[in-house]
CSV table of N, CA and C in Angstrom, one decimal:
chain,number,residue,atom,x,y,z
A,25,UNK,N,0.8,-1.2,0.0
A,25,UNK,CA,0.0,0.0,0.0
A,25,UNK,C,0.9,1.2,0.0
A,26,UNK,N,0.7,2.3,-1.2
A,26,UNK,CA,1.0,3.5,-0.8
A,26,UNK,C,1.0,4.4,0.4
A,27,UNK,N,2.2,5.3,1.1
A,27,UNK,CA,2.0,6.1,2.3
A,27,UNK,C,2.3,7.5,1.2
A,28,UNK,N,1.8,8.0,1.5
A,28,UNK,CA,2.0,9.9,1.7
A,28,UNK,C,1.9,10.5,2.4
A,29,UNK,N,3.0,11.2,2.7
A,29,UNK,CA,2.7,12.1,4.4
A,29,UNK,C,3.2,13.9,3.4
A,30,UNK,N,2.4,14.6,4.2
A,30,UNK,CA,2.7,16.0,4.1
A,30,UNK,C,4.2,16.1,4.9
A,31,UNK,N,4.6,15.8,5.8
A,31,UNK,CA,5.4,16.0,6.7
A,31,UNK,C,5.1,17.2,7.6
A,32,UNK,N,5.2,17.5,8.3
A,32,UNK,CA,5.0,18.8,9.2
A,32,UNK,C,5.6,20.3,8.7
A,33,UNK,N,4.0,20.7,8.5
A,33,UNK,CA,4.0,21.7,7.4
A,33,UNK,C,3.6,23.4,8.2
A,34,UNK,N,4.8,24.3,8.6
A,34,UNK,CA,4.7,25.0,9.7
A,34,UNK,C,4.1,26.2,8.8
A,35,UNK,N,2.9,26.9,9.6
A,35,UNK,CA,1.7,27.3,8.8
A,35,UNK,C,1.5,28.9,9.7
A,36,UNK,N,2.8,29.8,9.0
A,36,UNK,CA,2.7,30.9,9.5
A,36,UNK,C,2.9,32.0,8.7
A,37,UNK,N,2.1,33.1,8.9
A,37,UNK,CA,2.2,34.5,7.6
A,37,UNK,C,4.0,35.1,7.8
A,38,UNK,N,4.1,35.2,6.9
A,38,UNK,CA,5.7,35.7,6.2
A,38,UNK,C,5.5,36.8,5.4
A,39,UNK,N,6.1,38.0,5.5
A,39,UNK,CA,6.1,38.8,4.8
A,39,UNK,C,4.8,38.9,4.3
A,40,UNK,N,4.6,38.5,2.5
A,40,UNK,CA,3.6,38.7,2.0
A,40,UNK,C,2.7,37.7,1.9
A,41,UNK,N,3.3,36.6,2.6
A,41,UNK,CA,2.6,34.9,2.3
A,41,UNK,C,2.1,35.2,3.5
A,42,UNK,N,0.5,35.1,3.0
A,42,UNK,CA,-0.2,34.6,4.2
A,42,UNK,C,-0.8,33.5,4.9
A,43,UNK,N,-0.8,33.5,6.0
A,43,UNK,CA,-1.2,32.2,7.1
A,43,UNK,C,-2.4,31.2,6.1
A,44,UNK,N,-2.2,29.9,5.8
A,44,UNK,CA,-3.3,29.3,5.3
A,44,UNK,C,-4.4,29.0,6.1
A,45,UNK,N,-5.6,29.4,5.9
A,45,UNK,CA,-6.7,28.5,6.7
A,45,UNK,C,-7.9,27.0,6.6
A,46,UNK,N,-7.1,26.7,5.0
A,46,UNK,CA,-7.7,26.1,4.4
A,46,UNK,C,-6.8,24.9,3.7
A,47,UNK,N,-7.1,23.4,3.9
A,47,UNK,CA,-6.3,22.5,2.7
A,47,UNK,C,-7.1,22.2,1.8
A,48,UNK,N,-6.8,22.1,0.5
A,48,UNK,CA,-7.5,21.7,-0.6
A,48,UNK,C,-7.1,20.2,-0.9
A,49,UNK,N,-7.7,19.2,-0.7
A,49,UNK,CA,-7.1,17.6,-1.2
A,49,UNK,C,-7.7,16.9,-2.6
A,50,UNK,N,-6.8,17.0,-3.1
A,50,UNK,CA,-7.4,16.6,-4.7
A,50,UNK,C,-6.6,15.1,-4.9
A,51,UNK,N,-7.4,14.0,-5.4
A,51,UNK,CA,-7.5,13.1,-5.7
A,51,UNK,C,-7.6,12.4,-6.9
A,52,UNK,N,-6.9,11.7,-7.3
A,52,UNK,CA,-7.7,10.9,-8.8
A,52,UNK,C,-7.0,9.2,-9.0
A,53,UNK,N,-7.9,8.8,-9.2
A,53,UNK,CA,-7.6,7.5,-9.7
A,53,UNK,C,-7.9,7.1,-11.5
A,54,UNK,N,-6.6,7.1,-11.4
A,54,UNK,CA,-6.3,7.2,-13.3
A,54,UNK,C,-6.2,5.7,-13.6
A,55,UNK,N,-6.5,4.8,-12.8
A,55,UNK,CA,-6.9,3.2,-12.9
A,55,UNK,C,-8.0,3.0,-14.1
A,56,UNK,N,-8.2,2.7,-15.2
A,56,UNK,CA,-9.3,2.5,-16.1
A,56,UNK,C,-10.1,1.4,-15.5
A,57,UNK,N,-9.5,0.5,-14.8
A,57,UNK,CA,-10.9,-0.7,-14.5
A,57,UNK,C,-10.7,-0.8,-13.1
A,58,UNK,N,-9.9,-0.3,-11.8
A,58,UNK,CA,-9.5,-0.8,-10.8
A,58,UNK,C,-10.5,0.2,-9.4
A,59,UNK,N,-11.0,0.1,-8.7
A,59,UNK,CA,-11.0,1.1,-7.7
A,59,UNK,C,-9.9,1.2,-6.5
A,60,UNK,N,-9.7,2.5,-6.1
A,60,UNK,CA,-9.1,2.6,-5.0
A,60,UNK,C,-9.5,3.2,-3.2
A,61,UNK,N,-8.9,2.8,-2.7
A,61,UNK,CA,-9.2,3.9,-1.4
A,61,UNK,C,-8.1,4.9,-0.8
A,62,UNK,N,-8.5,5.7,-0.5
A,62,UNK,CA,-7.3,6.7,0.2
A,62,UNK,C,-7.7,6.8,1.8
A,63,UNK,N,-7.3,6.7,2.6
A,63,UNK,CA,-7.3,6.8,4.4
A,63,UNK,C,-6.6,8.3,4.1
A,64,UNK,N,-7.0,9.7,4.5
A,64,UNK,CA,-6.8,10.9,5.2
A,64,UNK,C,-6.7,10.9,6.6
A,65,UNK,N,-6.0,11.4,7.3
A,65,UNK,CA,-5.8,11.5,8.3
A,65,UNK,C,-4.9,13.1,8.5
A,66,UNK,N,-5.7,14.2,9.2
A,66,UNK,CA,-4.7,14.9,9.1
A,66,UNK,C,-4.6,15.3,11.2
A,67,UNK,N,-3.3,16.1,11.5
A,67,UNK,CA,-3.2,16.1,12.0
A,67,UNK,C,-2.9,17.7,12.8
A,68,UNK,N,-3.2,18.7,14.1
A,68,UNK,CA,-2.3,19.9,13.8
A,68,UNK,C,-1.7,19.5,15.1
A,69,UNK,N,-0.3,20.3,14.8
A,69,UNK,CA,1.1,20.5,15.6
A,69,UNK,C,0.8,21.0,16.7
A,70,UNK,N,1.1,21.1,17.8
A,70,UNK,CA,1.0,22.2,19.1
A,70,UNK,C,1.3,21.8,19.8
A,71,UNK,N,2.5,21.1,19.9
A,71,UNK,CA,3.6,20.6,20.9
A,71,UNK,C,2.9,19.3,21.1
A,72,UNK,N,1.6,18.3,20.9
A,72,UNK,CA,1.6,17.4,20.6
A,72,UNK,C,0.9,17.1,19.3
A,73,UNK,N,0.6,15.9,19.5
A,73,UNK,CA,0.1,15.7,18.1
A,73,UNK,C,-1.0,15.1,17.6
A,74,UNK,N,-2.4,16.0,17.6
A,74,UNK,CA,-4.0,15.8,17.6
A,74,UNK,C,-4.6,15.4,16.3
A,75,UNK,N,-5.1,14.3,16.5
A,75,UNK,CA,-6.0,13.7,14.9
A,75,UNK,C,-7.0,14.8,14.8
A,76,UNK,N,-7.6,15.7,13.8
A,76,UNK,CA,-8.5,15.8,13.6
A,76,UNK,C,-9.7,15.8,12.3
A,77,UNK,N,-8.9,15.2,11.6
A,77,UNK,CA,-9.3,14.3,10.4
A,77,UNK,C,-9.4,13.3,10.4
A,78,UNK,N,-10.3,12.0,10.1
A,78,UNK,CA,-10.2,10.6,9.6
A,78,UNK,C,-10.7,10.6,8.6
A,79,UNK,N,-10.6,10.2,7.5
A,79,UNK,CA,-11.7,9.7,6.8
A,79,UNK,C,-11.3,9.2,5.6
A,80,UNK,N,-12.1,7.8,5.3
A,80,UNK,CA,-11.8,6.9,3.7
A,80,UNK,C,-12.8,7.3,2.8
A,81,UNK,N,-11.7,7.7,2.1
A,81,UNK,CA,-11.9,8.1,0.9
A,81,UNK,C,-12.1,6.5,-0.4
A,82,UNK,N,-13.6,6.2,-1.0
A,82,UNK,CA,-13.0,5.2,-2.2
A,82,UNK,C,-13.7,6.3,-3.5
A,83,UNK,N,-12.3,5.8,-4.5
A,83,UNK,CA,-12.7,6.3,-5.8
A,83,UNK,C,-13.0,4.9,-6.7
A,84,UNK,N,-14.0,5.5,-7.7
A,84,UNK,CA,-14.1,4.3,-8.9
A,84,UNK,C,-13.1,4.5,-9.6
A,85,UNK,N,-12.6,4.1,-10.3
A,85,UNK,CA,-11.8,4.0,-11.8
A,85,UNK,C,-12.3,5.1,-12.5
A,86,UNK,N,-10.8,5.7,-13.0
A,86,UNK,CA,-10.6,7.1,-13.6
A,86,UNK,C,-11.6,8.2,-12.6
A,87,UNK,N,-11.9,8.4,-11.6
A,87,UNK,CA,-12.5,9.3,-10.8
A,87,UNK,C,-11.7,10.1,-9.9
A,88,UNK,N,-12.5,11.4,-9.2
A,88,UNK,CA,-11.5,12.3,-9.1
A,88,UNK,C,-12.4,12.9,-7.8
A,89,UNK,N,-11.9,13.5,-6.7
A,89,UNK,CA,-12.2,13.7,-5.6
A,89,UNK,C,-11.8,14.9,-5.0
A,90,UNK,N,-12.5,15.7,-4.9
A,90,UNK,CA,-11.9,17.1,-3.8
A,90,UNK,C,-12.1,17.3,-2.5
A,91,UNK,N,-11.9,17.7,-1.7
A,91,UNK,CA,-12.1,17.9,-0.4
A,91,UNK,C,-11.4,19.4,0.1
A,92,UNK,N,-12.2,19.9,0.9
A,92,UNK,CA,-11.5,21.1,1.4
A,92,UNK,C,-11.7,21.1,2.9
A,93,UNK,N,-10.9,21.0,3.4
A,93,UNK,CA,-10.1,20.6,5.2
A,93,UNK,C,-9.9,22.0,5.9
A,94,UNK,N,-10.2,22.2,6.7
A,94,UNK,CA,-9.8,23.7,7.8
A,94,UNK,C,-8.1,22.9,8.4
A,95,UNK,N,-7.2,24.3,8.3
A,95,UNK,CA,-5.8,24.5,8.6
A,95,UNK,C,-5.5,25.5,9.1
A,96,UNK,N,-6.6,26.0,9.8
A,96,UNK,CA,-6.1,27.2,10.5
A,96,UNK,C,-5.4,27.0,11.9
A,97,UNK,N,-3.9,26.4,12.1
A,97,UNK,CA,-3.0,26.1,12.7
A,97,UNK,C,-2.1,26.2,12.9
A,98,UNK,N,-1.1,26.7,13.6
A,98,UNK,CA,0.1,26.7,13.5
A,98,UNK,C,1.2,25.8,13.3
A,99,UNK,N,0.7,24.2,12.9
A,99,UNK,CA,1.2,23.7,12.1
A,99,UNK,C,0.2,22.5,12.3
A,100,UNK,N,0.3,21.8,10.6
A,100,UNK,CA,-0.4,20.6,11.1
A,100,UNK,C,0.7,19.4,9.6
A,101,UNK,N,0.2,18.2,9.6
A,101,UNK,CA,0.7,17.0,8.9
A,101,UNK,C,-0.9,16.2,8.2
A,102,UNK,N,-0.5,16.1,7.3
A,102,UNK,CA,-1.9,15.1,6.5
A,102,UNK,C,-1.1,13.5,6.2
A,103,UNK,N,-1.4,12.4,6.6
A,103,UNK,CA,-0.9,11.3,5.9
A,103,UNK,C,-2.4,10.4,5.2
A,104,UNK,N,-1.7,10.2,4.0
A,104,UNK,CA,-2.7,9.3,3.1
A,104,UNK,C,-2.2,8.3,3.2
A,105,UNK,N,-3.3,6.9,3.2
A,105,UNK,CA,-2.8,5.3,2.9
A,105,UNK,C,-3.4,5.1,1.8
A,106,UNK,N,-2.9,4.5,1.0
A,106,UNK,CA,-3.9,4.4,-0.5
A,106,UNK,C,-3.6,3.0,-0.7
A,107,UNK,N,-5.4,2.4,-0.9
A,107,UNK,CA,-5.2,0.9,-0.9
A,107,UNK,C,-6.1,0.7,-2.2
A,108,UNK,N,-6.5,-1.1,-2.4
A,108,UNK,CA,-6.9,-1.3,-3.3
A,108,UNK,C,-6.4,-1.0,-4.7
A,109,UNK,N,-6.9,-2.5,-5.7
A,109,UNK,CA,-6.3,-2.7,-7.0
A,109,UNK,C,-5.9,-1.4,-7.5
A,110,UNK,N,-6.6,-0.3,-7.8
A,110,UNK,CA,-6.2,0.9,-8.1
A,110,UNK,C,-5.0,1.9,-7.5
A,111,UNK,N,-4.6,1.2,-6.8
A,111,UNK,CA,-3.5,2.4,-5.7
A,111,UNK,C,-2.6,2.5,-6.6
A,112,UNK,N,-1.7,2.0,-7.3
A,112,UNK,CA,-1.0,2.4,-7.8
A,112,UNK,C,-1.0,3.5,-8.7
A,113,UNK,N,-1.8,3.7,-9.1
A,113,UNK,CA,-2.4,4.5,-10.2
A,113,UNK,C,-3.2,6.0,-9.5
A,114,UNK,N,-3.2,5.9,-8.5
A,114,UNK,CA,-3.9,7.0,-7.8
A,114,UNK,C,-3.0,8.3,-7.1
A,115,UNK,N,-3.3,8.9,-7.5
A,115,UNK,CA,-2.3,10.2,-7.3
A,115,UNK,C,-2.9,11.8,-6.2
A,116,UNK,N,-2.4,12.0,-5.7
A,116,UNK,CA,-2.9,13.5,-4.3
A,116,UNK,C,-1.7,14.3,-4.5
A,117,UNK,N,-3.0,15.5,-4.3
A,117,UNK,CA,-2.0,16.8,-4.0
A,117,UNK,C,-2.8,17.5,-3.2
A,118,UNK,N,-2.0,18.3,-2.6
A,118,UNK,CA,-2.7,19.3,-1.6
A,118,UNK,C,-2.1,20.7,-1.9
A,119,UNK,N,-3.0,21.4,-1.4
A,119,UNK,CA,-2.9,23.0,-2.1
A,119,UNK,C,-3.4,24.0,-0.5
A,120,UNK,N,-2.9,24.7,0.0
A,120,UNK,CA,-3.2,25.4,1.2
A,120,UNK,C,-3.7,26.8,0.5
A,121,UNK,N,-4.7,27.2,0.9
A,121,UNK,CA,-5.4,28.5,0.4
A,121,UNK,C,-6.0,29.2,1.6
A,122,UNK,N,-5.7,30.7,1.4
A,122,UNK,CA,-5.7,31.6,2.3
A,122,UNK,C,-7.2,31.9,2.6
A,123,UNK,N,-7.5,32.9,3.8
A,123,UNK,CA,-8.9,33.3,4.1
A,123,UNK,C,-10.1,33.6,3.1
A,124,UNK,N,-9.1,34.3,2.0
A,124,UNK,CA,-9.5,35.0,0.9
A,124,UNK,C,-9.5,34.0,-0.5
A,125,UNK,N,-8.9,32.5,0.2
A,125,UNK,CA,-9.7,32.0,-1.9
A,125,UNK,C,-7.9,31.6,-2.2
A,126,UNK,N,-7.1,32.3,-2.0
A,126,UNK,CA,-5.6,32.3,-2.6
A,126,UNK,C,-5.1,31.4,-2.4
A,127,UNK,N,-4.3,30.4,-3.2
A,127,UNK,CA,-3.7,29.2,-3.0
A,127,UNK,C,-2.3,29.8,-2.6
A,128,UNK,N,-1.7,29.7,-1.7
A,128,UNK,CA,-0.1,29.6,-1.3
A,128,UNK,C,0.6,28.8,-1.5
A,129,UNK,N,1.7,29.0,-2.8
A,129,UNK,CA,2.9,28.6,-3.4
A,129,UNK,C,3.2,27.5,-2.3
A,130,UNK,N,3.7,27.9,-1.5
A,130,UNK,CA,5.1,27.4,-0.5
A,130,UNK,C,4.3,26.3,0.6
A,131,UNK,N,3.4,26.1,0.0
A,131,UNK,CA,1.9,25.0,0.5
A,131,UNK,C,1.5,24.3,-0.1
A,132,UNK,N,2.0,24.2,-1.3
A,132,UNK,CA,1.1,22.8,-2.4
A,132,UNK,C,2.5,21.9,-2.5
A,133,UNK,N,1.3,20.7,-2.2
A,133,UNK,CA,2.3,19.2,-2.3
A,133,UNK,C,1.3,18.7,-3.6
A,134,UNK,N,2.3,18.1,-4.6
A,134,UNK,CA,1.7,17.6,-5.6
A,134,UNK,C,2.4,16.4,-6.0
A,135,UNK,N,1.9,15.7,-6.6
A,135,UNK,CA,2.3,14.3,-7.2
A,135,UNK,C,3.6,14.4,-8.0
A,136,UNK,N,3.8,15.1,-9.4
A,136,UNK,CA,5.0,15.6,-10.5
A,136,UNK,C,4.2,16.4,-11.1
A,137,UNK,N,5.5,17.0,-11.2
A,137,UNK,CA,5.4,18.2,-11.8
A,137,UNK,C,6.8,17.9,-13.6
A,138,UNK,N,5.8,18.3,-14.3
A,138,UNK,CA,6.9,18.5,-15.7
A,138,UNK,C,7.5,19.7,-16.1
């Protein structure tokens, strides 16, 4: 089974980057005949370390999934488990976006990039 972890992702306004309050989790399973599942679990930072996300996620084949998660934290970690025929083929990215709608650069984890 696939792991993906965000790693501990410290979530504070800089200069002109501002604080994210939002994660965006985008999903797809590019499997033509297979389904998959993703386990989300995210977590925020504050000297320990609190689940406040669970949830299984299943995609059908070639299907695609969004989710938008509260991150208004001073730090938090997302790990995905991605199971089923389809895992291999199933791909996440996460995108942190500000109060106002704005996706913050220095906040998106993505699968490849060309």
């Amino acid at each position: 089974m696939p792991f993906l972890s965000t790693g501990p992702v410290a979530n504070h306004a800089v200069g002109a980057i501002d604080r994210v309050q939002q994660l965006v989790v985008r999903m797809v399973n590019r499997d033509l005949i297979n389904m998959s599942t993703v386990l989300v679990e995210g977590f925020y930072l504050n000297g320990d370390r609190t689940m406040y996300v669970y949830e299984l996620v299943s995609l059908l084949p070639n299907q695609t999934f969004m989710k938008v998660n509260y991150a208004d934290f001073d730090a938090y970690e997302y790990q995905f488990t991605i199971g089923g025929d389809g895992a291999n083929q199933t791909e996440i990215s996460a995108w942190g976006k500000t109060g106002t709608g704005r996706l913050v650069d220095a906040q998106r984890l993505i699968a490849v990039e060309s």
